[in-house]
Amino acid sequence: MLKENKAFIKDKKWFSIVHFYFKYATTSYFFSPIKCFIGFFVILLVLNMWLITHSVDYFVVPSCVCVGMIRNTTQLFFLQLKQYRESCLHARIKYIKKTLAPYIGFMLSNLLINIIIILLTLGNAFIYKSQRDLLGNINWFYFIFGILLLWLLLISMAYSLYIYSRNLLASYCISITFYIFAVYYLGCAYPYYVIKEYAFIDNAMYFFPPKYIVNVVQASYVNATDLYFVFYKSNKSISVDYGMGHNIWYPILISIGFILLLSFLTILKWKINNIKAQSNFININSIKNIQDKYQKKIAQCLTIDEVNIIHNNFKENFENKTSK
């Protein structure tokens, strides 16, 4: 049995474990037609349909980039974690139970997938002249920085949802809800300036952590570092006011706060779970040792009184161990 466990990973080094899970996660994603369809094709289909029907749109491209990341880093990434737990793969590889290496491998795989969807989305968008004309106006520093923070936030949300979850199916439904909120209320299904007209929806979205950094990505795409942008459509002036003090660093700092908080809570829970697992493992071994000693002593007994004395001692020790 031990040889079969070691067959999964020949080298026990941390990097080898990360590489194994990176390869496992990446191949399982790209060999799944469903994941590729909803993770890539649907996003690109929405993008092309919108750009074909609207000659100029300032926000659909960054919105599609963010929605694609949310799809791949909450719903599909959480689904992958769910399948990992249900497959009990970690239980078949004995020496990785106490390391974060598998989760680092999953993260790196997800990062690669997101880089691909971002490049495909931008490459597809710049086929259209209306989007190529915007190239010179993009604030690339805030755009790339915002995308990186969004990925870190989504990863921390997915892991916290996963590690605190007792019902994986219910948590998976929550991850789908995250995606639906992003599509409909962050500027993909409907333009963001339309969402802003409904104050109750816009105010409610402040409770949705990705909103802050998604707004940064959208604003940086039109170089609106003051979070205020005006454009003309059908000879009508349309203003987009993201609010938040008209300072792009406010939503950035809020997002960093969310990342640190969720990461801390996730690692804390992971450590608590490991301590409990280690305690249970020691307790089981202690009980097994008591049972072995009990059987040996019973075999050496010559009278019924000796058996009763040993039995009572065993019962007392067993109760003490199991009560800890």
Tab-separated table of C-alpha atoms in Angstrom:
chain	number	residue	atom	x	y	z
A	1	MET	CA	0.000	0.000	0.000
A	2	LEU	CA	2.865	2.373	0.841
A	3	LYS	CA	4.424	1.783	-2.570
A	4	GLU	CA	1.137	2.619	-4.261
A	5	ASN	CA	0.976	5.906	-2.320
A	6	LYS	CA	4.523	6.835	-3.314
A	7	ALA	CA	3.764	6.111	-6.958
A	8	PHE	CA	1.821	9.369	-7.189
A	9	ILE	CA	4.833	11.535	-6.329
A	10	LYS	CA	8.306	10.053	-6.584
A	11	ASP	CA	9.982	12.896	-4.696
A	12	LYS	CA	8.723	14.115	-1.312
A	13	LYS	CA	10.171	17.606	-1.831
A	14	TRP	CA	7.763	20.540	-1.578
A	15	PHE	CA	8.350	21.631	-5.176
A	16	SER	CA	7.549	18.159	-6.505
A	17	ILE	CA	4.220	18.138	-4.685
A	18	VAL	CA	3.374	21.622	-6.043
A	19	HIS	CA	4.278	20.508	-9.573
A	20	PHE	CA	2.175	17.365	-9.275
A	21	TYR	CA	-0.933	19.274	-8.249
A	22	PHE	CA	-0.303	22.054	-10.772
A	23	LYS	CA	-0.227	19.449	-13.535
A	24	TYR	CA	-3.225	17.611	-12.080
A	25	ALA	CA	-5.352	20.783	-11.873
A	26	THR	CA	-4.341	22.120	-15.285
A	27	THR	CA	-4.938	18.894	-17.201
A	28	SER	CA	-8.243	18.241	-15.433
A	29	TYR	CA	-9.405	21.718	-16.499
A	30	PHE	CA	-8.359	21.617	-20.147
A	31	PHE	CA	-9.525	18.021	-20.626
A	32	SER	CA	-13.009	18.993	-19.433
A	33	PRO	CA	-15.146	20.282	-22.345
A	34	ILE	CA	-17.693	21.765	-19.933
A	35	LYS	CA	-15.102	23.781	-18.002
A	36	CYS	CA	-13.505	25.062	-21.206
A	37	PHE	CA	-16.913	25.973	-22.643
A	38	ILE	CA	-18.180	27.991	-19.687
A	39	GLY	CA	-14.739	29.256	-18.711
A	40	PHE	CA	-13.628	30.507	-22.133
A	41	PHE	CA	-16.191	30.245	-24.904
A	42	VAL	CA	-19.152	31.833	-23.097
A	43	ILE	CA	-17.105	34.878	-22.036
A	44	LEU	CA	-15.728	35.421	-25.544
A	45	LEU	CA	-19.189	34.920	-27.071
A	46	VAL	CA	-20.699	37.632	-24.852
A	47	LEU	CA	-17.798	39.963	-25.639
A	48	ASN	CA	-18.162	39.573	-29.418
A	49	MET	CA	-21.953	39.889	-29.382
A	50	TRP	CA	-21.694	43.132	-27.410
A	51	LEU	CA	-18.918	44.671	-29.541
A	52	ILE	CA	-20.674	43.741	-32.788
A	53	THR	CA	-23.921	45.402	-31.729
A	54	HIS	CA	-22.288	48.474	-30.105
A	55	SER	CA	-19.776	50.463	-32.092
A	56	VAL	CA	-18.141	51.959	-28.991
A	57	ASP	CA	-18.252	50.592	-25.457
A	58	TYR	CA	-15.746	51.730	-22.886
A	59	PHE	CA	-16.407	49.180	-20.179
A	60	VAL	CA	-17.455	45.850	-21.681
A	61	VAL	CA	-13.871	44.653	-22.240
A	62	PRO	CA	-12.595	45.177	-18.663
A	63	SER	CA	-15.932	43.855	-17.388
A	64	CYS	CA	-15.566	40.672	-19.458
A	65	VAL	CA	-11.994	40.247	-18.222
A	66	CYS	CA	-13.170	40.495	-14.601
A	67	VAL	CA	-16.227	38.279	-15.107
A	68	GLY	CA	-14.060	35.648	-16.811
A	69	MET	CA	-11.731	35.689	-13.813
A	70	ILE	CA	-14.649	35.414	-11.396
A	71	ARG	CA	-16.039	32.469	-13.376
A	72	ASN	CA	-12.683	30.673	-13.351
A	73	THR	CA	-11.545	31.595	-9.843
A	74	THR	CA	-14.732	31.136	-7.849
A	75	GLN	CA	-17.147	28.771	-9.553
A	76	LEU	CA	-14.787	26.541	-11.551
A	77	PHE	CA	-11.902	26.744	-9.094
A	78	PHE	CA	-14.196	25.895	-6.188
A	79	LEU	CA	-15.637	23.032	-8.242
A	80	GLN	CA	-12.107	21.715	-8.710
A	81	LEU	CA	-11.445	21.904	-4.963
A	82	LYS	CA	-14.757	20.147	-4.337
A	83	GLN	CA	-13.824	17.338	-6.724
A	84	TYR	CA	-10.381	17.106	-5.088
A	85	ARG	CA	-11.905	16.595	-1.625
A	86	GLU	CA	-14.515	14.120	-2.873
A	87	SER	CA	-11.898	12.088	-4.770
A	88	CYS	CA	-9.919	11.635	-1.510
A	89	LEU	CA	-6.724	12.043	-3.527
A	90	HIS	CA	-5.029	13.680	-0.532
A	91	ALA	CA	-5.797	10.591	1.574
A	92	ARG	CA	-4.008	8.327	-0.917
A	93	ILE	CA	-0.801	10.353	-0.737
A	94	LYS	CA	0.234	9.867	2.847
A	95	TYR	CA	2.904	12.493	3.377
A	96	ILE	CA	1.162	15.631	1.994
A	97	LYS	CA	-1.607	15.987	4.549
A	98	LYS	CA	0.147	18.674	6.596
A	99	THR	CA	1.446	20.921	3.822
A	100	LEU	CA	-0.042	23.768	1.788
A	101	ALA	CA	1.782	22.503	-1.311
A	102	PRO	CA	-1.324	21.000	-3.011
A	103	TYR	CA	-3.181	24.285	-2.624
A	104	ILE	CA	-0.217	26.271	-3.973
A	105	GLY	CA	-0.264	23.962	-7.007
A	106	PHE	CA	-3.975	24.606	-7.511
A	107	MET	CA	-3.378	28.368	-7.221
A	108	LEU	CA	-0.605	28.392	-9.826
A	109	SER	CA	-2.756	26.371	-12.193
A	110	ASN	CA	-5.626	28.811	-11.745
A	111	LEU	CA	-3.262	31.743	-12.330
A	112	LEU	CA	-2.171	30.219	-15.652
A	113	ILE	CA	-5.799	29.673	-16.694
A	114	ASN	CA	-6.665	33.277	-15.836
A	115	ILE	CA	-3.672	34.647	-17.756
A	116	ILE	CA	-4.873	32.714	-20.807
A	117	ILE	CA	-8.471	34.008	-20.546
A	118	ILE	CA	-7.224	37.588	-20.021
A	119	LEU	CA	-4.967	37.413	-23.089
A	120	LEU	CA	-7.713	35.826	-25.187
A	121	THR	CA	-10.243	38.458	-24.100
A	122	LEU	CA	-7.956	41.397	-24.805
A	123	GLY	CA	-6.681	39.881	-28.055
A	124	ASN	CA	-10.246	39.292	-29.214
A	125	ALA	CA	-11.327	42.815	-28.200
A	126	PHE	CA	-8.498	44.546	-30.068
A	127	ILE	CA	-9.671	42.979	-33.310
A	128	TYR	CA	-12.275	45.751	-33.251
A	129	LYS	CA	-11.060	49.228	-34.263
A	130	SER	CA	-13.203	50.903	-31.594
A	131	GLN	CA	-11.220	49.063	-28.908
A	132	ARG	CA	-7.842	49.571	-30.605
A	133	ASP	CA	-8.501	53.306	-30.465
A	134	LEU	CA	-8.657	53.044	-26.667
A	135	LEU	CA	-5.233	51.370	-26.359
A	136	GLY	CA	-3.337	54.616	-25.887
A	137	ASN	CA	-5.629	55.735	-23.096
A	138	ILE	CA	-5.416	52.643	-20.886
A	139	ASN	CA	-3.595	53.127	-17.596
A	140	TRP	CA	-1.711	49.834	-17.737
A	141	PHE	CA	-0.224	50.092	-14.242
A	142	TYR	CA	-3.591	50.257	-12.468
A	143	PHE	CA	-5.152	47.858	-14.978
A	144	ILE	CA	-2.585	45.081	-14.364
A	145	PHE	CA	-2.318	45.837	-10.640
A	146	GLY	CA	-6.112	45.698	-10.348
A	147	ILE	CA	-6.280	42.364	-12.168
A	148	LEU	CA	-3.619	40.897	-9.847
A	149	LEU	CA	-5.480	42.088	-6.738
A	150	LEU	CA	-8.754	40.764	-8.140
A	151	TRP	CA	-7.197	37.326	-8.627
A	152	LEU	CA	-5.792	37.300	-5.083
A	153	LEU	CA	-9.171	38.380	-3.694
A	154	LEU	CA	-11.056	35.712	-5.646
A	155	ILE	CA	-8.568	33.009	-4.612
A	156	SER	CA	-8.902	33.989	-0.952
A	157	MET	CA	-12.714	33.981	-1.273
A	158	ALA	CA	-12.718	30.540	-2.901
A	159	TYR	CA	-10.371	29.009	-0.314
A	160	SER	CA	-12.227	30.517	2.651
A	161	LEU	CA	-15.522	29.242	1.246
A	162	TYR	CA	-13.937	25.815	0.736
A	163	ILE	CA	-12.220	25.403	4.091
A	164	TYR	CA	-15.143	26.681	6.179
A	165	SER	CA	-17.657	24.643	4.221
A	166	ARG	CA	-19.387	21.640	5.739
A	167	ASN	CA	-21.745	21.242	2.792
A	168	LEU	CA	-19.763	21.463	-0.443
A	169	LEU	CA	-22.852	21.427	-2.646
A	170	ALA	CA	-24.368	24.427	-0.838
A	171	SER	CA	-21.032	26.258	-1.019
A	172	TYR	CA	-20.783	25.519	-4.733
A	173	CYS	CA	-24.206	27.151	-5.175
A	174	ILE	CA	-22.831	30.211	-3.363
A	175	SER	CA	-19.884	30.329	-5.776
A	176	ILE	CA	-22.334	30.289	-8.697
A	177	THR	CA	-24.211	33.165	-7.049
A	178	PHE	CA	-20.948	35.145	-6.958
A	179	TYR	CA	-20.661	34.711	-10.708
A	180	ILE	CA	-24.283	35.724	-11.366
A	181	PHE	CA	-23.882	38.905	-9.306
A	182	ALA	CA	-20.707	39.741	-11.224
A	183	VAL	CA	-22.291	39.210	-14.639
A	184	TYR	CA	-25.460	41.191	-14.027
A	185	TYR	CA	-24.335	43.909	-11.630
A	186	LEU	CA	-20.702	44.672	-12.451
A	187	GLY	CA	-21.076	45.720	-16.070
A	188	CYS	CA	-21.072	42.670	-18.348
A	189	ALA	CA	-24.706	41.810	-19.042
A	190	TYR	CA	-25.674	45.476	-18.632
A	191	PRO	CA	-23.378	48.519	-19.041
A	192	TYR	CA	-22.095	49.810	-15.735
A	193	TYR	CA	-23.520	53.294	-16.307
A	194	VAL	CA	-26.973	51.676	-16.540
A	195	ILE	CA	-26.470	49.890	-13.213
A	196	LYS	CA	-25.484	53.227	-11.631
A	197	GLU	CA	-28.947	54.599	-12.433
A	198	TYR	CA	-30.447	52.137	-9.923
A	199	ALA	CA	-29.081	53.384	-6.622
A	200	PHE	CA	-30.398	50.483	-4.519
A	201	ILE	CA	-28.568	47.938	-6.702
A	202	ASP	CA	-25.366	49.961	-6.756
A	203	ASN	CA	-25.441	50.469	-2.976
A	204	ALA	CA	-26.151	46.772	-2.344
A	205	MET	CA	-23.100	45.807	-4.405
A	206	TYR	CA	-20.824	47.505	-1.879
A	207	PHE	CA	-21.339	44.354	0.196
A	208	PHE	CA	-19.884	42.310	-2.685
A	209	PRO	CA	-16.079	42.367	-2.122
A	210	PRO	CA	-15.000	42.089	-5.816
A	211	LYS	CA	-16.917	45.286	-6.694
A	212	TYR	CA	-14.172	47.584	-5.426
A	213	ILE	CA	-11.286	46.203	-7.420
A	214	VAL	CA	-13.475	45.504	-10.486
A	215	ASN	CA	-14.307	49.233	-10.531
A	216	VAL	CA	-10.565	49.961	-10.434
A	217	VAL	CA	-9.985	47.739	-13.483
A	218	GLN	CA	-12.890	49.380	-15.338
A	219	ALA	CA	-11.752	52.919	-14.471
A	220	SER	CA	-8.127	52.220	-15.398
A	221	TYR	CA	-9.233	50.979	-18.835
A	222	VAL	CA	-10.327	54.555	-19.643
A	223	ASN	CA	-7.601	56.132	-17.467
A	224	ALA	CA	-10.145	57.558	-15.022
A	225	THR	CA	-7.891	57.474	-11.970
A	226	ASP	CA	-10.279	59.876	-10.210
A	227	LEU	CA	-13.053	57.250	-10.667
A	228	TYR	CA	-15.077	59.674	-12.792
A	229	PHE	CA	-15.550	59.372	-16.554
A	230	VAL	CA	-17.690	61.228	-19.115
A	231	PHE	CA	-18.373	60.044	-22.658
A	232	TYR	CA	-20.874	60.739	-25.421
A	233	LYS	CA	-23.324	58.299	-26.890
A	234	SER	CA	-25.858	59.276	-29.575
A	235	ASN	CA	-24.953	62.949	-28.954
A	236	LYS	CA	-25.850	62.501	-25.289
A	237	SER	CA	-23.407	63.056	-22.452
A	238	ILE	CA	-23.141	60.097	-20.071
A	239	SER	CA	-21.198	60.310	-16.826
A	240	VAL	CA	-19.950	57.360	-14.800
A	241	ASP	CA	-19.219	58.210	-11.184
A	242	TYR	CA	-17.701	55.344	-9.199
A	243	GLY	CA	-17.694	57.426	-6.039
A	244	MET	CA	-15.416	56.106	-3.259
A	245	GLY	CA	-13.904	59.520	-2.637
A	246	HIS	CA	-12.789	59.841	-6.283
A	247	ASN	CA	-9.465	58.365	-5.223
A	248	ILE	CA	-8.469	55.108	-6.927
A	249	TRP	CA	-6.415	54.012	-3.906
A	250	TYR	CA	-9.463	53.810	-1.638
A	251	PRO	CA	-10.960	50.749	-3.384
A	252	ILE	CA	-7.455	49.293	-3.773
A	253	LEU	CA	-6.794	49.513	-0.026
A	254	ILE	CA	-10.246	48.110	0.778
A	255	SER	CA	-9.559	45.147	-1.519
A	256	ILE	CA	-6.149	44.544	0.079
A	257	GLY	CA	-7.911	44.557	3.455
A	258	PHE	CA	-10.343	41.892	2.247
A	259	ILE	CA	-7.472	39.776	0.912
A	260	LEU	CA	-5.518	39.940	4.177
A	261	LEU	CA	-8.576	39.217	6.303
A	262	LEU	CA	-9.765	36.236	4.242
A	263	SER	CA	-6.229	34.841	3.938
A	264	PHE	CA	-5.727	35.088	7.703
A	265	LEU	CA	-9.048	33.377	8.441
A	266	THR	CA	-8.331	30.639	5.889
A	267	ILE	CA	-4.824	29.840	7.168
A	268	LEU	CA	-6.054	29.982	10.766
A	269	LYS	CA	-8.799	27.454	10.019
A	270	TRP	CA	-6.360	25.244	8.107
A	271	LYS	CA	-3.976	25.187	11.082
A	272	ILE	CA	-6.804	24.448	13.526
A	273	ASN	CA	-7.953	21.558	11.331
A	274	ASN	CA	-4.404	20.171	11.215
A	275	ILE	CA	-4.039	20.389	15.000
A	276	LYS	CA	-7.329	18.524	15.432
A	277	ALA	CA	-6.298	15.891	12.890
A	278	GLN	CA	-2.936	15.408	14.614
A	279	SER	CA	-4.634	15.140	18.009
A	280	ASN	CA	-7.050	12.518	16.678
A	281	PHE	CA	-4.168	10.591	15.121
A	282	ILE	CA	-2.229	10.536	18.437
A	283	ASN	CA	-5.368	9.543	20.331
A	284	ILE	CA	-6.062	6.615	17.988
A	285	ASN	CA	-2.467	5.389	18.303
A	286	SER	CA	-2.665	5.610	22.115
A	287	ILE	CA	-5.852	3.548	22.169
A	288	LYS	CA	-4.292	0.953	19.862
A	289	ASN	CA	-1.270	0.640	22.183
A	290	ILE	CA	-3.548	0.137	25.201
A	291	GLN	CA	-5.491	-2.553	23.315
A	292	ASP	CA	-2.268	-4.402	22.403
A	293	LYS	CA	-1.069	-4.328	26.011
A	294	TYR	CA	-4.509	-5.474	27.211
A	295	GLN	CA	-4.506	-8.492	24.901
A	296	LYS	CA	-0.987	-9.519	25.990
A	297	LYS	CA	-1.832	-9.237	29.704
A	298	ILE	CA	-5.089	-11.181	29.294
A	299	ALA	CA	-3.141	-13.971	27.605
A	300	GLN	CA	-0.859	-14.186	30.650
A	301	CYS	CA	-3.668	-14.362	33.252
A	302	LEU	CA	-4.076	-17.545	35.289
A	303	THR	CA	-7.234	-16.704	37.280
A	304	ILE	CA	-10.542	-14.939	36.676
A	305	ASP	CA	-9.665	-12.340	39.305
A	306	GLU	CA	-6.579	-11.290	37.387
A	307	VAL	CA	-8.705	-10.975	34.240
A	308	ASN	CA	-11.204	-8.735	36.077
A	309	ILE	CA	-8.450	-6.492	37.453
A	310	ILE	CA	-6.834	-6.059	34.024
A	311	HIS	CA	-10.202	-5.488	32.392
A	312	ASN	CA	-11.117	-2.733	34.871
A	313	ASN	CA	-7.744	-1.048	34.392
A	314	PHE	CA	-8.161	-1.206	30.622
A	315	LYS	CA	-11.662	0.237	30.823
A	316	GLU	CA	-10.455	3.145	32.959
A	317	ASN	CA	-7.505	3.922	30.637
A	318	PHE	CA	-9.694	3.625	27.555
A	319	GLU	CA	-12.262	6.072	28.926
A	320	ASN	CA	-9.534	8.552	29.834
A	321	LYS	CA	-8.061	8.451	26.324
A	322	THR	CA	-11.365	8.741	24.487
A	323	SER	CA	-12.530	11.632	26.681
A	324	LYS	CA	-9.562	13.809	25.722
